mmCIF file of C-alpha atoms in Angstrom:
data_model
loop_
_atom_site.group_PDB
_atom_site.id
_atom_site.type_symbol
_atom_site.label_atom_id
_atom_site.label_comp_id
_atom_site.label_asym_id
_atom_site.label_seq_id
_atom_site.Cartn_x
_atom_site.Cartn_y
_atom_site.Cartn_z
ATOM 1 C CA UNK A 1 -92.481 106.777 -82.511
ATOM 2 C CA UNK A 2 -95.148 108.189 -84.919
ATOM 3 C CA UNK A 3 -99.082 108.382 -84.666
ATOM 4 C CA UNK A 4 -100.421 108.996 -88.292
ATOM 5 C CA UNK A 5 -103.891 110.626 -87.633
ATOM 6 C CA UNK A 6 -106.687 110.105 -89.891
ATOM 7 C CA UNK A 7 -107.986 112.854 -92.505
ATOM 8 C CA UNK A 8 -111.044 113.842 -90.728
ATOM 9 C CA UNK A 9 -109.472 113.957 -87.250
ATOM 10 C CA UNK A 10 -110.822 116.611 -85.042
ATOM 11 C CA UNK A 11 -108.421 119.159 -83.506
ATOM 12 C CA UNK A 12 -110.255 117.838 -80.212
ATOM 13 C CA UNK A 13 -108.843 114.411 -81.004
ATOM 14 C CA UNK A 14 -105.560 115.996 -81.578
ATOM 15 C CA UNK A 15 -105.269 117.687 -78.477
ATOM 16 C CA UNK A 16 -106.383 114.248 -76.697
ATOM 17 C CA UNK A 17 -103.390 112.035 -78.863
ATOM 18 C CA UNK A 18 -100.755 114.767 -77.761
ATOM 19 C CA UNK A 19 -101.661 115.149 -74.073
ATOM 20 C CA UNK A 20 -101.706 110.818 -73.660
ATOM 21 C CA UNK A 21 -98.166 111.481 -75.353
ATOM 22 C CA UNK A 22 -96.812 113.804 -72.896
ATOM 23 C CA UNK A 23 -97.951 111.795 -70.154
ATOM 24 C CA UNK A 24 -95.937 109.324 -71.495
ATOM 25 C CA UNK A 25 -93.097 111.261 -71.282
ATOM 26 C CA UNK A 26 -92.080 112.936 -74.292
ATOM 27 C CA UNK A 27 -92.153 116.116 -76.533
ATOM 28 C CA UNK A 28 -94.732 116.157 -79.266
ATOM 29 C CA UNK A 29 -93.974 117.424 -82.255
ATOM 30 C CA UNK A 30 -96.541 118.115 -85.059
ATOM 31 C CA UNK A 31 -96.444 118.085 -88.588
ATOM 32 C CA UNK A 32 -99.153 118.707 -90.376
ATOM 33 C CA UNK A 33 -98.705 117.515 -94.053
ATOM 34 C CA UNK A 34 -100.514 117.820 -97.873
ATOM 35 C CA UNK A 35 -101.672 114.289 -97.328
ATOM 36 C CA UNK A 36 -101.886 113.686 -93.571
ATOM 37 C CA UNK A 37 -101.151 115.025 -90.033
ATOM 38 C CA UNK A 38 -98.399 113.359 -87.835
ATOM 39 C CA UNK A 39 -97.461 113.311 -84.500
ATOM 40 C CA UNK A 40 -94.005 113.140 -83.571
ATOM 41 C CA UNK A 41 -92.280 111.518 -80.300
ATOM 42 C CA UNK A 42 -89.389 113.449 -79.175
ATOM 43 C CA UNK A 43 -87.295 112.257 -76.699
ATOM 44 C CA UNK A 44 -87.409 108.191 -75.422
ATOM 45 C CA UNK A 45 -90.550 106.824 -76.389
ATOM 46 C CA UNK A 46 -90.086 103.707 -73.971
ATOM 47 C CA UNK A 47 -93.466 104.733 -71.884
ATOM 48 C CA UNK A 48 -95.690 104.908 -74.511
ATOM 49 C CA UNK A 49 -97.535 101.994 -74.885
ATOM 50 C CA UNK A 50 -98.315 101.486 -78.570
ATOM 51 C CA UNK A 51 -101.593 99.555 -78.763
ATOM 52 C CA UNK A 52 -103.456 101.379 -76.375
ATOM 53 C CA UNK A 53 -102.385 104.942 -78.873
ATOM 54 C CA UNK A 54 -103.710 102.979 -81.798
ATOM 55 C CA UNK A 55 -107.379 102.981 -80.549
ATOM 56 C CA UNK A 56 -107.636 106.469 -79.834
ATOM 57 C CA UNK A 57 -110.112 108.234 -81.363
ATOM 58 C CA UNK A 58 -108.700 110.216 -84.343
ATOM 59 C CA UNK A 59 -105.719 107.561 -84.730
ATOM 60 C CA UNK A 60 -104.900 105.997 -88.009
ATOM 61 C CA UNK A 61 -101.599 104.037 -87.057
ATOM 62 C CA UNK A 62 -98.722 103.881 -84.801
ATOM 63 C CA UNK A 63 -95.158 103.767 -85.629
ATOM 64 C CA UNK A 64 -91.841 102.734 -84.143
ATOM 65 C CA UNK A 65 -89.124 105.178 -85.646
ATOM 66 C CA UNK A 66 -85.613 102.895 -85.363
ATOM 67 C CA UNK A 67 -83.459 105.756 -87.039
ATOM 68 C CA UNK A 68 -81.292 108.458 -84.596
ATOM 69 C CA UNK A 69 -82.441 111.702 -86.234
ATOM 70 C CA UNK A 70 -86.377 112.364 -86.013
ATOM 71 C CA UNK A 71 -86.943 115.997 -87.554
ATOM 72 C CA UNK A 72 -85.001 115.711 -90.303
ATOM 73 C CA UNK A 73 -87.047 112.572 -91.083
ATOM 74 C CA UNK A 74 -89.424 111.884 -93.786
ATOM 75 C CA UNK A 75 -91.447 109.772 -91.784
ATOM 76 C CA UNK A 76 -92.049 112.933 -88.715
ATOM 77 C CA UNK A 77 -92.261 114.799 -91.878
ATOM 78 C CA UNK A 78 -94.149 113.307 -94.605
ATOM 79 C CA UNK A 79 -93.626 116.693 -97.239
ATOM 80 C CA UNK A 80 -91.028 118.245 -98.671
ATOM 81 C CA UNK A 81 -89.644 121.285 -97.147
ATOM 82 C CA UNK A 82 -89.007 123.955 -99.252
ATOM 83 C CA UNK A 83 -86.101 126.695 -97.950
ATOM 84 C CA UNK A 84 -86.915 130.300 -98.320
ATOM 85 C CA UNK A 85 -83.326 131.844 -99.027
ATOM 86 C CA UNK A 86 -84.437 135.455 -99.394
ATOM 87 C CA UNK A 87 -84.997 137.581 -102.972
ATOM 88 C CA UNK A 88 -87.559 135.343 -104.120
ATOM 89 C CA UNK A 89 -84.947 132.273 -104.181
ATOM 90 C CA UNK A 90 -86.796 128.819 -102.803
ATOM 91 C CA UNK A 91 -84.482 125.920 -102.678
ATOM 92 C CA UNK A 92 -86.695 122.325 -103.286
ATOM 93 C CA UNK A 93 -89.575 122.118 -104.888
ATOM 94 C CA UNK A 94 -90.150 122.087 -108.546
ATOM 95 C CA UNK A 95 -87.442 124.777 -110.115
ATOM 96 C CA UNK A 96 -83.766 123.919 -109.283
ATOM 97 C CA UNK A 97 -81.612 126.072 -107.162
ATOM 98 C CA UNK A 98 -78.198 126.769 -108.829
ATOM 99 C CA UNK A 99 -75.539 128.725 -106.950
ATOM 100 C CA UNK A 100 -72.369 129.809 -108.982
ATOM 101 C CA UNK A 101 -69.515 131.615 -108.243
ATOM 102 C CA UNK A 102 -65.709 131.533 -107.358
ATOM 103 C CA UNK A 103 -64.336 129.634 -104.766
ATOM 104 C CA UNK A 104 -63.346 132.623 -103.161
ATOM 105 C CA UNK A 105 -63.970 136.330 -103.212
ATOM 106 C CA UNK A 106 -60.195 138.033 -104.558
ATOM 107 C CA UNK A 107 -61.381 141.612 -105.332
ATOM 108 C CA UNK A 108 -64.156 143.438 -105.816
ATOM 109 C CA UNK A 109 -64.097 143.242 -110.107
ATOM 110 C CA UNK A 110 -63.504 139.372 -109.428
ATOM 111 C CA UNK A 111 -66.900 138.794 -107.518
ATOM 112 C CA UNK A 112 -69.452 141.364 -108.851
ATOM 113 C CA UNK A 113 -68.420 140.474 -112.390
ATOM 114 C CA UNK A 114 -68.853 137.043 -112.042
ATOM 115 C CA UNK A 115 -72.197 137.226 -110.092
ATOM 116 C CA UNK A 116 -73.013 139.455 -113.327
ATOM 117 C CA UNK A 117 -72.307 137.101 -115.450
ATOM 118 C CA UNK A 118 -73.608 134.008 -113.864
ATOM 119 C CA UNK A 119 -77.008 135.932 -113.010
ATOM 120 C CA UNK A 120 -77.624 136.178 -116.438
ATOM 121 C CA UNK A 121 -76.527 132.809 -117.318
ATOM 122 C CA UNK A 122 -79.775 132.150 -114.916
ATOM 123 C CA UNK A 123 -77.754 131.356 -111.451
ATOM 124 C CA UNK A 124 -79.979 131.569 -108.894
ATOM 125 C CA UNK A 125 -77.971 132.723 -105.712
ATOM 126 C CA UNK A 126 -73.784 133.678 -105.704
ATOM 127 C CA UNK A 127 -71.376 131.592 -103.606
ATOM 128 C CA UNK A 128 -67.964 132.694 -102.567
ATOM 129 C CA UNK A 129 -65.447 132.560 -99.842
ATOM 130 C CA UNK A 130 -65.043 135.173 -97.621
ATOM 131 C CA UNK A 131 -63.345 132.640 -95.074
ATOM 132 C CA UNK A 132 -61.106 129.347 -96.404
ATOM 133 C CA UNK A 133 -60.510 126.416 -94.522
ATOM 134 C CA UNK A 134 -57.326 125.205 -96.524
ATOM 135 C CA UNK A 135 -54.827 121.919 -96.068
ATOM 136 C CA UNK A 136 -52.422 123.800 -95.830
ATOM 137 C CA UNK A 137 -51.657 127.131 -93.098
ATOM 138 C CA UNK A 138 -49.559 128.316 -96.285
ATOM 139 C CA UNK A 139 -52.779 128.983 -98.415
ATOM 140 C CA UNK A 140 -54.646 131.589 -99.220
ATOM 141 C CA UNK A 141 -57.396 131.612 -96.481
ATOM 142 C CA UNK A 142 -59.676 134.180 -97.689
ATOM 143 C CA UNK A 143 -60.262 138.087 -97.717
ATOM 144 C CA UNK A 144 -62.381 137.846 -94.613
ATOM 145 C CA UNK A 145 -64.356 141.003 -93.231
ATOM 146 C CA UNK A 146 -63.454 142.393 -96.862
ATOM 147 C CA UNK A 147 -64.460 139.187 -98.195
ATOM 148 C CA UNK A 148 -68.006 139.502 -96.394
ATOM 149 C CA UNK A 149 -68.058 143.271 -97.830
ATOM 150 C CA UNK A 150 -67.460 142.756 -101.326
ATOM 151 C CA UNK A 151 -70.399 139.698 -101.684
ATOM 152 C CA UNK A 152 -72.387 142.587 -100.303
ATOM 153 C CA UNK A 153 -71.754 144.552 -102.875
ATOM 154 C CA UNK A 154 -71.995 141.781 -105.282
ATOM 155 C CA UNK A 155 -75.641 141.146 -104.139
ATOM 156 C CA UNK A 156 -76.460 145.004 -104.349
ATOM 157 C CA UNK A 157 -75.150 144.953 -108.161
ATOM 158 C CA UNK A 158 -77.299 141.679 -108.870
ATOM 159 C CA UNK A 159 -80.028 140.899 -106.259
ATOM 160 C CA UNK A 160 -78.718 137.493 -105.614
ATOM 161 C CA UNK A 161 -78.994 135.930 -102.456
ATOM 162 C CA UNK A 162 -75.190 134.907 -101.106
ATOM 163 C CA UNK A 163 -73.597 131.727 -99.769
ATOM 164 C CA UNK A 164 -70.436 131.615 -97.619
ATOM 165 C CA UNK A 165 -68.997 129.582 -95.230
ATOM 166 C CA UNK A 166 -68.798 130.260 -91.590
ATOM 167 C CA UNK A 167 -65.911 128.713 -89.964
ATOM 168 C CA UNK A 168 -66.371 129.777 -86.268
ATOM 169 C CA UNK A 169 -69.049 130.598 -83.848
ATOM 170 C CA UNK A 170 -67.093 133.926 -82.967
ATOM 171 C CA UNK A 171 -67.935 134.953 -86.806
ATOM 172 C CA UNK A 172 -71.816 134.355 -86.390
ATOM 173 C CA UNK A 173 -73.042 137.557 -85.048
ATOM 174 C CA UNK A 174 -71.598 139.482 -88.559
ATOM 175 C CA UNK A 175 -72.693 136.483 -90.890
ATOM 176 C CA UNK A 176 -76.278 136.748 -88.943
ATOM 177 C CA UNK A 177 -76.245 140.044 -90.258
ATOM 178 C CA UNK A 178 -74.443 140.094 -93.998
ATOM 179 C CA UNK A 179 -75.198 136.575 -95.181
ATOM 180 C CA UNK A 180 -78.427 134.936 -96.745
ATOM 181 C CA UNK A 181 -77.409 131.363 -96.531
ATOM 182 C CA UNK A 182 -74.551 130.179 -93.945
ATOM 183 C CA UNK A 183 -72.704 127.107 -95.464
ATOM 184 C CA UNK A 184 -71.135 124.623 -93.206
ATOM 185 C CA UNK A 185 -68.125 123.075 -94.763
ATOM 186 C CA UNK A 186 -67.380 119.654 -95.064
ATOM 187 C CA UNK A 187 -64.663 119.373 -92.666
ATOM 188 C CA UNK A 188 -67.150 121.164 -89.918
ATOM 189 C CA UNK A 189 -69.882 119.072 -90.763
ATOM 190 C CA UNK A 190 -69.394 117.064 -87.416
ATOM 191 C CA UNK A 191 -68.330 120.751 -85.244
ATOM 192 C CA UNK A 192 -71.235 120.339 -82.958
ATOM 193 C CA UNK A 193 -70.632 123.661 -81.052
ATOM 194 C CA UNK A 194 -70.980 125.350 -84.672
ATOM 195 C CA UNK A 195 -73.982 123.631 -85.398
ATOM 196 C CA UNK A 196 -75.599 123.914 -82.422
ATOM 197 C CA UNK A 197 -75.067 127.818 -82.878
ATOM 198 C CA UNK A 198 -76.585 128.037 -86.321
ATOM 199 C CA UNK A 199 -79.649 125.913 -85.062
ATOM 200 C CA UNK A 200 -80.375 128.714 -82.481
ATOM 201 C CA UNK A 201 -80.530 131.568 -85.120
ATOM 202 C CA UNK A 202 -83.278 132.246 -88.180
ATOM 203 C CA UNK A 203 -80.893 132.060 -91.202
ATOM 204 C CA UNK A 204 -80.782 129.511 -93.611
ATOM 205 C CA UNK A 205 -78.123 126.831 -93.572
ATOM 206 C CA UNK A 206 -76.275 124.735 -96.386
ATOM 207 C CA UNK A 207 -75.406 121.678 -94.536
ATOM 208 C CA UNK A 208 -72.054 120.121 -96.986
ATOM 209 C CA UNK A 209 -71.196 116.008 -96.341
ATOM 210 C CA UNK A 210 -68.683 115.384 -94.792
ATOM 211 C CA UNK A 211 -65.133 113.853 -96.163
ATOM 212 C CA UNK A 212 -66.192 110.464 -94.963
ATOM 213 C CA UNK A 213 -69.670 110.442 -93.756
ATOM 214 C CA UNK A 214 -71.762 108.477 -93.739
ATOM 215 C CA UNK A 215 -75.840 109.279 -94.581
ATOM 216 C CA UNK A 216 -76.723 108.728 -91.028
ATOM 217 C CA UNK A 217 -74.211 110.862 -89.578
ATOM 218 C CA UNK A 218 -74.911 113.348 -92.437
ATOM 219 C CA UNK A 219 -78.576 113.642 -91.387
ATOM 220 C CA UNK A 220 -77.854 113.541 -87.812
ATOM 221 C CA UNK A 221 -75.501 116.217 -87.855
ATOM 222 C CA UNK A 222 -78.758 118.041 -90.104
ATOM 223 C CA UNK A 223 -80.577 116.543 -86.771
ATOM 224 C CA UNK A 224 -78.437 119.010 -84.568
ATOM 225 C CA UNK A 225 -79.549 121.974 -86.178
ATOM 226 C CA UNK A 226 -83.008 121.584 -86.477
ATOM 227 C CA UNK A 227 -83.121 120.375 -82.918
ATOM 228 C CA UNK A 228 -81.878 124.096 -81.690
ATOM 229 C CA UNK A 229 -84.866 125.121 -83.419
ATOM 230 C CA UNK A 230 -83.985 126.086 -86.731
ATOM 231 C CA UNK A 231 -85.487 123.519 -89.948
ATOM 232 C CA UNK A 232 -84.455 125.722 -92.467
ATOM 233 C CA UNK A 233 -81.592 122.971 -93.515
ATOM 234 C CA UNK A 234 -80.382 122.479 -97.107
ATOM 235 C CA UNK A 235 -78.043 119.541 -97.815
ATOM 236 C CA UNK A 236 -75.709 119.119 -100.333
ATOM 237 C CA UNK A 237 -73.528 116.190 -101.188
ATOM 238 C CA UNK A 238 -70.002 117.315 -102.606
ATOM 239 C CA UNK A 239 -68.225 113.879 -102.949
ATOM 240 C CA UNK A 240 -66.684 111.928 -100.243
ATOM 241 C CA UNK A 241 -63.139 110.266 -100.061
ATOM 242 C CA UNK A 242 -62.637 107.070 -101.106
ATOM 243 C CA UNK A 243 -59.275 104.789 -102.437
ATOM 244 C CA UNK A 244 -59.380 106.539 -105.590
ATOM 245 C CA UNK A 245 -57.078 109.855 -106.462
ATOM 246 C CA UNK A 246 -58.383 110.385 -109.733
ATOM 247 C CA UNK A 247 -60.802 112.819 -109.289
ATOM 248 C CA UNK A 248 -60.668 115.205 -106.003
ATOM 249 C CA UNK A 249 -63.405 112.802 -104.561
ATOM 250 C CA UNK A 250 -66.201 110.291 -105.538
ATOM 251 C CA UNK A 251 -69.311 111.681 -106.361
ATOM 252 C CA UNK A 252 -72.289 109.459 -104.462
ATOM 253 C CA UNK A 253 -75.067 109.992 -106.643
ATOM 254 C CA UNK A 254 -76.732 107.460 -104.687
ATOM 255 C CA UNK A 255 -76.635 109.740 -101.662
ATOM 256 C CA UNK A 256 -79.082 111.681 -103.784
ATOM 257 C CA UNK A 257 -81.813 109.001 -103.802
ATOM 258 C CA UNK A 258 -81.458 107.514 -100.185
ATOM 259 C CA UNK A 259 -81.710 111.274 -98.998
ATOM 260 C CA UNK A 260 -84.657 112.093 -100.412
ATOM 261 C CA UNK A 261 -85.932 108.896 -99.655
ATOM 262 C CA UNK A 262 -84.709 109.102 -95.759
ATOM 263 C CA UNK A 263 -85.797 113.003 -95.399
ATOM 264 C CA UNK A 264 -87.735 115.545 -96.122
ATOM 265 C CA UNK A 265 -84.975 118.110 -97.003
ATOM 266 C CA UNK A 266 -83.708 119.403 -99.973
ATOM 267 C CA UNK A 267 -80.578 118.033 -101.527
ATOM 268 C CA UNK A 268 -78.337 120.229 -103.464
ATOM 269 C CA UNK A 269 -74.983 118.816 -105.473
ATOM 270 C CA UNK A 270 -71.680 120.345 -105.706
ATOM 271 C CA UNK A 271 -69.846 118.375 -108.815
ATOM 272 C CA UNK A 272 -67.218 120.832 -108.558
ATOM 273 C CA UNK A 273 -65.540 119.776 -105.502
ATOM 274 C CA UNK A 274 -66.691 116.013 -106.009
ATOM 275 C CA UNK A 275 -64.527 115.874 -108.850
ATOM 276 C CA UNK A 276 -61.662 118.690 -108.991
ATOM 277 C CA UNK A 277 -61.412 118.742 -112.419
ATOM 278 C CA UNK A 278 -63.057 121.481 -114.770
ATOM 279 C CA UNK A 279 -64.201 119.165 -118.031
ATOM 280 C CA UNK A 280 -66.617 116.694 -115.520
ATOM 281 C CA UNK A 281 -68.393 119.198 -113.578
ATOM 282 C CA UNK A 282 -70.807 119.479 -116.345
ATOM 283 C CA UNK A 283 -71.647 115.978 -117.196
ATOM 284 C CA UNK A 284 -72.371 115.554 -113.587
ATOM 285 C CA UNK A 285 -74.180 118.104 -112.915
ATOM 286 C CA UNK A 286 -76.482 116.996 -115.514
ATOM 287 C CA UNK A 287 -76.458 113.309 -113.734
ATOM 288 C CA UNK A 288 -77.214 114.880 -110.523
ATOM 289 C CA UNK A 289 -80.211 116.369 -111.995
ATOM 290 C CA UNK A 290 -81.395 113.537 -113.467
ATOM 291 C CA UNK A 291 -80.842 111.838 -110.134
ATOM 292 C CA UNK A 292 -83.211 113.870 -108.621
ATOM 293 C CA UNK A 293 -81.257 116.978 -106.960
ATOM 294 C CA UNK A 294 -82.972 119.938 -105.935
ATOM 295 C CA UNK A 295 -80.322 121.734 -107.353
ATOM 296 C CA UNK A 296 -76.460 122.449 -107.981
ATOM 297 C CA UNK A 297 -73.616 124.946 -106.554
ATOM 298 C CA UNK A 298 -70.956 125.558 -109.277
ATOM 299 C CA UNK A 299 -67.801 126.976 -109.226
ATOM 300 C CA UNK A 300 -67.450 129.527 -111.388
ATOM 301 C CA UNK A 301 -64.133 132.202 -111.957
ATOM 302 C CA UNK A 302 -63.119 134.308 -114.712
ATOM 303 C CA UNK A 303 -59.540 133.150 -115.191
ATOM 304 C CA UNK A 304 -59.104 129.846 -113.590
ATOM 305 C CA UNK A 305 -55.658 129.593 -114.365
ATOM 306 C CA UNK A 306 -54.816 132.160 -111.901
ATOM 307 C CA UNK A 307 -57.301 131.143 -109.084
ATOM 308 C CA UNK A 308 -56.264 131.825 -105.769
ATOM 309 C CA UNK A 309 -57.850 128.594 -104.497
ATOM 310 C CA UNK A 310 -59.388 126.054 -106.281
ATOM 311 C CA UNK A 311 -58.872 126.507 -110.207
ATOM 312 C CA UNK A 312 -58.615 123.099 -111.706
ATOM 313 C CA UNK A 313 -62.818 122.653 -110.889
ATOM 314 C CA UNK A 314 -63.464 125.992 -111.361
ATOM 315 C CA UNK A 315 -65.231 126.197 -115.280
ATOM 316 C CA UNK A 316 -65.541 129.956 -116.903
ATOM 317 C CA UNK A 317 -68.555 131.905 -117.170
ATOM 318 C CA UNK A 318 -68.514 131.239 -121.063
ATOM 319 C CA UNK A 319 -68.596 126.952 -120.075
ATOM 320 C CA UNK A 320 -70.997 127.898 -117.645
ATOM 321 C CA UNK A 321 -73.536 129.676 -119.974
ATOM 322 C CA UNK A 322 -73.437 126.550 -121.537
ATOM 323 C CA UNK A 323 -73.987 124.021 -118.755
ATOM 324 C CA UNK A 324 -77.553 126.291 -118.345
ATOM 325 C CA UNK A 325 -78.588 125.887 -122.011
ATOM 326 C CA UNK A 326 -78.347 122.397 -121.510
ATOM 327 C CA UNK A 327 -79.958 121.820 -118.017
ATOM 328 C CA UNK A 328 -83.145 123.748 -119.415
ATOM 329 C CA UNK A 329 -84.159 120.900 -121.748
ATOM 330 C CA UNK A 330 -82.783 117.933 -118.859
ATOM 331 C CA UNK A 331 -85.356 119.445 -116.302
ATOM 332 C CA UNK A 332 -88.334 119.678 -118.756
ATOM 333 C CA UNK A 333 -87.639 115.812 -119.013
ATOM 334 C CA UNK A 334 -87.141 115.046 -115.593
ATOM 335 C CA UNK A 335 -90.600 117.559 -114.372
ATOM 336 C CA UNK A 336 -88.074 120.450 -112.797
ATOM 337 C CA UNK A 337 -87.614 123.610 -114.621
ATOM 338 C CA UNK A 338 -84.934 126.767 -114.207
#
């Protein structure tokens, strides 16, 4: 449930709304919007008695809230939240967030040459794995504590903010520390020990869709973290399997649109993993855009051919350059800028 106070409420008349909610047995949350202020019913909103909240003084309308997840939603939340990510780097809002870099740190000339290059290309923030979750035990599964070392270094040569993935709650004390953004992987997107950990700590978090997810369980895993505490949440849809074996996965545009239509977070897109192959990534990135992303995470590497993981999506700093030159323009026309 949601009471929707009116503009010239009194912070008397708030304090009398809230205190009838608690008696009715639940947590109020409140969020106090551009437009409007909301209160928030957390926890089972059974004993409150909906008419008799409507004519409270101060009280512009009560609503039932049917959907699972309640901070991440637009309704407890009326305005979009903008994510702080450190180095003057805000992710939502009008100027898109793009993250490049490879899909995983290989030496130190590998990483701070390519956050070089993609920095002034216009990347926002570097990605790169220090840890890999792979198919295979065979794999390459990342540089690890070196890994985490050289994207330091990378971010000392640049100033961009980094993105990695954390793959266990043992590893959260040293990404706490190292990391500006801590990116949840699609195949942990349902580990609720690991995201009940990163809810409880004051770091950023990129929130990836899982393999076959659906929105709701997307937003409710979101839900998990922001109910330890921490709303600094960033999603990003990276393709989900379906029947077809074309392309890596299918890229749900769509997603896009219900998201931002279902919450208040920011949605970023990852074409590169959606689609696994090099030559689409920039076409739909551009799409994405236009569909209304807050922004994009590219992977980027300096000789694909010889990738350690992941070189068929990743496209070369030169074909990145390019993808930039063109999403200038694309935002202009869709009222986002670089």
């Amino acid at each position: 449930m949601v009471v929707v106070l009116k503009r010239d409420h009194t912070e008397d008349q708030l304090r009398d709304v809230s205190k009838v909610m608690e008696q009715g047995g639940v947590k109020v949350m409140v969020s106090r919007g551009s437009e409007v202020t909301i209160l928030g019913a957390e926890g089972d909103s059974s004993g409150l008695d909906e008419e008799a909240l409507s004519q409270l003084p101060g009280v512009e309308k009560v609503m039932r809230v049917s959907e699972p997840y309640k901070k991440a939603n637009r309704k407890y939340h009326p305005d979009d939240t903008l994510v702080d990510i450190g180095r003057g780097v805000v992710v939502g809002g009008r100027k898109l967030t793009v993250i490049a870099g490879p899909c995983s740190v290989e030496s130190e000339e590998q990483i701070v040459g390519i956050a070089r290059s993609v920095k002034s290309s216009g990347a926002s923030a570097l990605r790169g794995g220090a840890y890999k979750p792979r198919t295979s035990p065979y794999s390459f599964q990342g540089m690890g504590l070196e890994g985490l070392r050289l994207l330091n270094e990378a971010r000392e040569a640049t100033g961009l903010p980094i993105v990695t993935e954390l793959m266990s709650p043992d590893q959260l004390p040293i990404f706490e520390e190292t990391v500006d953004v801590i990116q949840i992987g699609a195949r942990n997107m349902q580990n609720f020990d690991l995201l009940k950990k990163v809810g409880k700590i004051d770091k950023p978090v990129l929130l990836k869709r899982g393999l076959s997810s659906t929105i709701e369980e997307w937003l409710m895993s979101a839900e998990y973290i922001m109910a330890g505490g921490n709303d600094k949440v960033i999603l990003c849809e990276r393709g989900i399997r379906t029947f077809e074996t074309y392309t890596r996965n299918t890229l749900d545009l769509s997603a896009v649109l219900a998201v931002k239509s279902l919450s208040h977070l920011p949605v970023l897109v990852d074409p590169s993993h959606a689609c696994g192959r090099s030559w689409m990534v920039e076409k739909m990135a551009l799409a994405a855009v236009a569909a209304g992303a807050d922004g994009l995470i590219i992977e980027v590497h300096n000789d694909p051919g010889n990738a350690m993981c992941d070189g068929a999506q990743s496209v070369t700093p030169d074909q990145f350059d390019a993808l930039m030159r063109k999403l200038g323009p694309l935002a202009d026309c869709v009222g986002r800028e670089l």
